[in-house]
mmCIF file of C-alpha atoms in Angstrom:
data_model
loop_
_atom_site.group_PDB
_atom_site.id
_atom_site.type_symbol
_atom_site.label_atom_id
_atom_site.label_comp_id
_atom_site.label_asym_id
_atom_site.label_seq_id
_atom_site.Cartn_x
_atom_site.Cartn_y
_atom_site.Cartn_z
ATOM 1 C CA MET H 1 -22.496 -4.919 -6.950
ATOM 2 C CA ALA H 2 -21.830 -4.324 -11.023
ATOM 3 C CA GLY H 3 -21.809 -0.407 -11.979
ATOM 4 C CA MET H 4 -19.550 0.469 -9.123
ATOM 5 C CA PHE H 5 -17.548 2.573 -11.196
ATOM 6 C CA ASP H 6 -17.195 4.103 -14.385
ATOM 7 C CA THR H 7 -16.294 2.367 -17.451
ATOM 8 C CA VAL H 8 -13.755 3.157 -20.106
ATOM 9 C CA SER H 9 -14.417 3.443 -23.698
ATOM 10 C CA GLY H 10 -13.960 1.044 -25.732
ATOM 11 C CA MET H 11 -10.251 1.850 -27.108
ATOM 12 C CA LYS H 12 -8.919 2.526 -23.502
ATOM 13 C CA LYS H 13 -8.293 -0.125 -21.102
ATOM 14 C CA GLY H 14 -9.769 -0.117 -17.613
ATOM 15 C CA TYR H 15 -9.915 -3.105 -15.048
ATOM 16 C CA ASP H 16 -11.878 -6.129 -14.803
ATOM 17 C CA ILE H 17 -15.250 -5.468 -13.809
ATOM 18 C CA ASP H 18 -16.440 -8.850 -12.532
ATOM 19 C CA GLU H 19 -12.789 -9.011 -10.532
ATOM 20 C CA VAL H 20 -13.047 -6.001 -9.206
ATOM 21 C CA ASP H 21 -16.789 -6.398 -8.016
ATOM 22 C CA ASP H 22 -15.840 -9.931 -6.820
ATOM 23 C CA PHE H 23 -12.993 -8.082 -5.002
ATOM 24 C CA PHE H 24 -15.163 -5.465 -3.277
ATOM 25 C CA GLN H 25 -18.271 -7.914 -2.730
ATOM 26 C CA HIS H 26 -15.541 -10.153 -0.504
ATOM 27 C CA ALA H 27 -14.177 -6.677 1.249
ATOM 28 C CA ARG H 28 -17.732 -5.732 2.252
ATOM 29 C CA GLU H 29 -18.469 -9.071 3.489
ATOM 30 C CA VAL H 30 -15.097 -9.359 5.760
ATOM 31 C CA TYR H 31 -15.585 -5.827 6.934
ATOM 32 C CA GLU H 32 -19.264 -6.728 7.984
ATOM 33 C CA GLY H 33 -17.940 -9.823 9.546
ATOM 34 C CA VAL H 34 -19.900 -12.213 7.548
ATOM 35 C CA ALA H 35 -16.776 -13.684 5.406
ATOM 36 C CA SER H 36 -14.525 -16.442 7.124
ATOM 37 C CA GLU H 37 -11.746 -15.428 4.449
ATOM 38 C CA PRO H 38 -9.284 -12.976 5.803
ATOM 39 C CA LEU H 39 -8.703 -9.634 4.177
ATOM 40 C CA THR H 40 -6.171 -7.366 5.504
ATOM 41 C CA HIS H 41 -5.068 -3.827 4.455
ATOM 42 C CA ARG H 42 -1.676 -5.249 3.341
ATOM 43 C CA ASP H 43 -3.937 -7.491 0.768
ATOM 44 C CA ILE H 44 -6.219 -4.363 -0.106
ATOM 45 C CA HIS H 45 -2.851 -2.471 -1.002
ATOM 46 C CA THR H 46 -1.707 -4.998 -2.981
ATOM 47 C CA CYS H 47 -4.157 -6.914 -5.246
ATOM 48 C CA VAL H 48 -3.774 -6.528 -8.859
ATOM 49 C CA PHE H 49 -6.811 -6.656 -11.247
ATOM 50 C CA ASP H 50 -6.033 -7.576 -15.117
ATOM 51 C CA VAL H 51 -6.500 -4.558 -17.673
ATOM 52 C CA ILE H 52 -8.985 -5.124 -20.491
ATOM 53 C CA ARG H 53 -10.866 -3.014 -22.667
ATOM 54 C CA LYS H 54 -13.982 -0.833 -21.517
ATOM 55 C CA GLY H 55 -12.981 -1.706 -17.806
ATOM 56 C CA TYR H 56 -13.638 0.269 -14.920
ATOM 57 C CA ASP H 57 -11.894 3.294 -14.343
ATOM 58 C CA THR H 58 -8.370 2.769 -12.637
ATOM 59 C CA ASP H 59 -8.723 6.063 -10.981
ATOM 60 C CA GLN H 60 -11.953 5.387 -9.402
ATOM 61 C CA VAL H 61 -10.878 1.958 -8.642
ATOM 62 C CA ASP H 62 -7.789 2.774 -7.125
ATOM 63 C CA ALA H 63 -9.354 5.856 -5.263
ATOM 64 C CA ALA H 64 -11.777 3.539 -3.722
ATOM 65 C CA LEU H 65 -9.032 0.900 -3.108
ATOM 66 C CA ASN H 66 -7.383 3.665 -0.674
ATOM 67 C CA ARG H 67 -10.364 4.642 1.285
ATOM 68 C CA LEU H 68 -11.051 0.454 1.181
ATOM 69 C CA GLU H 69 -7.742 0.391 3.432
ATOM 70 C CA ASN H 70 -8.330 3.512 5.427
ATOM 71 C CA ALA H 71 -10.894 1.393 7.066
ATOM 72 C CA PHE H 72 -9.632 -1.644 7.374
ATOM 73 C CA VAL H 73 -6.569 0.367 9.261
ATOM 74 C CA ALA H 74 -9.145 2.490 10.853
ATOM 75 C CA ARG H 75 -11.190 -0.416 11.923
ATOM 76 C CA GLU H 76 -8.639 -2.401 13.311
ATOM 77 C CA LYS H 77 -7.070 0.550 15.491
ATOM 78 C CA GLN H 78 -10.295 0.954 17.066
ATOM 79 C CA LEU H 79 -10.577 -2.742 17.741
ATOM 80 C CA ILE H 80 -6.980 -2.779 19.373
ATOM 81 C CA LEU H 81 -7.951 0.585 21.191
ATOM 82 C CA THR H 82 -11.241 -0.676 22.559
ATOM 83 C CA GLN H 83 -10.145 -4.162 23.783
ATOM 84 C CA ARG H 84 -6.412 -3.256 25.005
ATOM 85 C CA GLY H 85 -6.085 0.391 25.074
ATOM 86 C CA PRO H 86 -3.456 2.968 23.366
ATOM 87 C CA GLU H 87 -0.584 1.284 24.895
ATOM 88 C CA ALA H 88 -1.280 -1.272 22.288
ATOM 89 C CA TRP H 89 -1.919 0.347 19.621
ATOM 90 C CA SER H 90 1.482 2.643 20.109
ATOM 91 C CA ALA H 91 3.235 -1.233 20.440
ATOM 92 C CA THR H 92 1.550 -2.346 17.427
ATOM 93 C CA LEU H 93 2.526 0.731 15.068
ATOM 94 C CA ASN H 94 6.247 0.445 16.830
ATOM 95 C CA GLU H 95 6.626 -3.159 16.002
ATOM 96 C CA ARG H 96 5.230 -2.173 11.933
ATOM 97 C CA ALA H 97 7.937 0.104 11.959
ATOM 98 C CA GLN H 98 10.825 -1.328 13.707
ATOM 99 C CA THR H 99 10.322 -3.522 10.206
ATOM 100 C CA LEU H 100 11.246 -0.748 8.658
ATOM 101 C CA TYR H 101 14.415 0.249 10.147
ATOM 102 C CA PRO H 102 16.770 -2.201 8.491
ATOM 103 C CA ARG H 103 16.365 -1.604 5.492
ATOM 104 C CA LEU H 104 16.568 2.428 6.398
ATOM 105 C CA GLY H 105 19.416 2.181 8.108
ATOM 106 C CA ARG H 106 21.377 0.575 5.201
ATOM 107 C CA PRO H 107 23.471 2.440 2.650
ATOM 108 C CA ARG H 108 22.125 4.133 -0.248
ATOM 109 C CA GLY H 109 22.668 1.789 -2.894
ATOM 110 C CA GLU H 110 22.226 -1.208 -0.846
ATOM 111 C CA ARG H 111 18.928 -1.371 0.585
ATOM 112 C CA PHE H 112 16.585 -3.907 -2.061
ATOM 113 C CA ALA H 113 18.213 -6.408 -3.638
ATOM 114 C CA HIS H 114 18.807 -5.497 -7.391
ATOM 115 C CA PRO H 115 17.122 -7.002 -10.285
ATOM 116 C CA LYS H 116 18.512 -8.803 -13.296
ATOM 117 C CA GLY H 117 16.883 -6.813 -15.795
ATOM 118 C CA SER H 118 14.142 -3.890 -15.086
ATOM 119 C CA GLY H 119 12.758 -2.304 -11.519
ATOM 120 C CA TYR H 120 13.005 0.996 -9.419
ATOM 121 C CA SER H 121 15.977 3.890 -9.598
ATOM 122 C CA ILE H 122 17.672 3.159 -7.245
ATOM 123 C CA GLU H 123 17.984 7.332 -6.659
ATOM 124 C CA GLU H 124 14.500 7.523 -6.289
ATOM 125 C CA VAL H 125 13.854 4.861 -3.848
ATOM 126 C CA ASP H 126 16.609 6.251 -1.642
ATOM 127 C CA ASN H 127 15.590 9.716 -1.561
ATOM 128 C CA LEU H 128 12.364 8.059 -0.543
ATOM 129 C CA CYS H 129 13.796 5.945 2.402
ATOM 130 C CA ALA H 130 16.053 9.203 3.442
ATOM 131 C CA ASN H 131 12.331 10.881 3.757
ATOM 132 C CA LEU H 132 10.651 8.381 6.222
ATOM 133 C CA VAL H 133 13.902 8.435 8.218
ATOM 134 C CA LYS H 134 13.639 12.277 8.654
ATOM 135 C CA PHE H 135 9.754 11.491 9.362
ATOM 136 C CA PHE H 136 10.964 8.898 12.220
ATOM 137 C CA ASP H 137 13.097 11.447 13.559
ATOM 138 C CA GLY H 138 10.516 13.984 13.431
ATOM 139 C CA LYS H 139 12.029 15.955 11.348
ATOM 140 C CA LEU H 140 9.373 16.052 8.282
ATOM 141 C CA ARG H 141 5.937 15.435 7.629
ATOM 142 C CA VAL H 142 5.109 12.396 5.322
ATOM 143 C CA THR H 143 1.374 11.294 4.496
ATOM 144 C CA ALA H 144 0.118 7.447 3.425
ATOM 145 C CA SER H 145 -1.089 9.523 0.579
ATOM 146 C CA GLU H 146 1.914 11.050 -0.667
ATOM 147 C CA LEU H 147 3.513 7.582 -0.539
ATOM 148 C CA ARG H 148 0.986 5.982 -2.807
ATOM 149 C CA ALA H 149 0.990 8.699 -5.541
ATOM 150 C CA ILE H 150 4.457 7.971 -5.775
ATOM 151 C CA THR H 151 6.182 6.376 -8.936
ATOM 152 C CA PHE H 152 9.279 6.152 -9.369
ATOM 153 C CA GLY H 153 11.080 6.326 -12.389
ATOM 154 C CA ALA H 154 12.533 2.821 -14.363
ATOM 155 C CA ALA H 155 16.143 1.564 -14.231
ATOM 156 C CA ARG H 156 17.862 -1.370 -15.158
ATOM 157 C CA GLY H 157 20.792 -3.870 -13.263
ATOM 158 C CA LYS H 158 23.208 -2.337 -10.337
ATOM 159 C CA ASN H 159 20.977 1.235 -11.000
ATOM 160 C CA ALA H 160 17.782 -0.511 -10.006
ATOM 161 C CA TYR H 161 15.968 -1.673 -7.371
ATOM 162 C CA GLU H 162 13.989 -5.139 -7.279
ATOM 163 C CA GLU H 163 10.089 -4.155 -7.930
ATOM 164 C CA ALA H 164 8.587 -6.840 -5.391
ATOM 165 C CA SER H 165 10.846 -5.761 -2.529
ATOM 166 C CA VAL H 166 10.172 -2.263 -2.706
ATOM 167 C CA ASP H 167 6.427 -2.886 -3.382
ATOM 168 C CA ALA H 168 6.315 -4.568 0.428
ATOM 169 C CA PHE H 169 8.418 -2.012 1.832
ATOM 170 C CA MET H 170 6.273 0.585 0.909
ATOM 171 C CA ALA H 171 3.025 -1.019 1.736
ATOM 172 C CA ARG H 172 4.133 -1.209 5.306
ATOM 173 C CA ALA H 173 5.441 1.869 5.351
ATOM 174 C CA ILE H 174 2.403 2.912 3.733
ATOM 175 C CA GLU H 175 0.676 0.541 6.820
ATOM 176 C CA VAL H 176 2.440 2.771 9.565
ATOM 177 C CA LEU H 177 1.697 6.146 7.834
ATOM 178 C CA LEU H 178 -1.815 4.955 8.492
ATOM 179 C CA GLY H 179 -1.945 3.938 11.906
ATOM 180 C CA VAL H 180 -0.702 7.603 13.211
ATOM 181 C CA GLU H 181 -2.597 9.652 11.034
#
């Protein structure tokens, strides 16, 4: 699988080639049913690679990860539709979406924990949450691609939300949106 992506020039940094190649090889084996270890769309969404000189182009790898995540969600959807029918897929999406509602119902500034150091801008995260509420109310169109493209500004202390919690929330929101797209 070596050489899947372009590498960056010597002075730039990119993703560790061996880590990326190993991950995509494992993903291929899981997708084809050869590997016994599980791999989910959430694992794909949250994977992290070391950044090194002369590594793989990060934009290319990130785009491939998005396509891979899409493929895993589509495969899961097809499997559920085939085995249990459209009602089961709707129930699955509804269950996943409901895990987002408690945070969306919290007041602005109180949706996630505040870090001791730096984190994501409360205002920006809360604006995204407001848009998700509008999406679930049928008043705004939001796509998984739009969520993936969001980069929250940095903030500190009481002006910030803890990054890991927001990232996990975003992964679930993307999962739900992929399921309805």
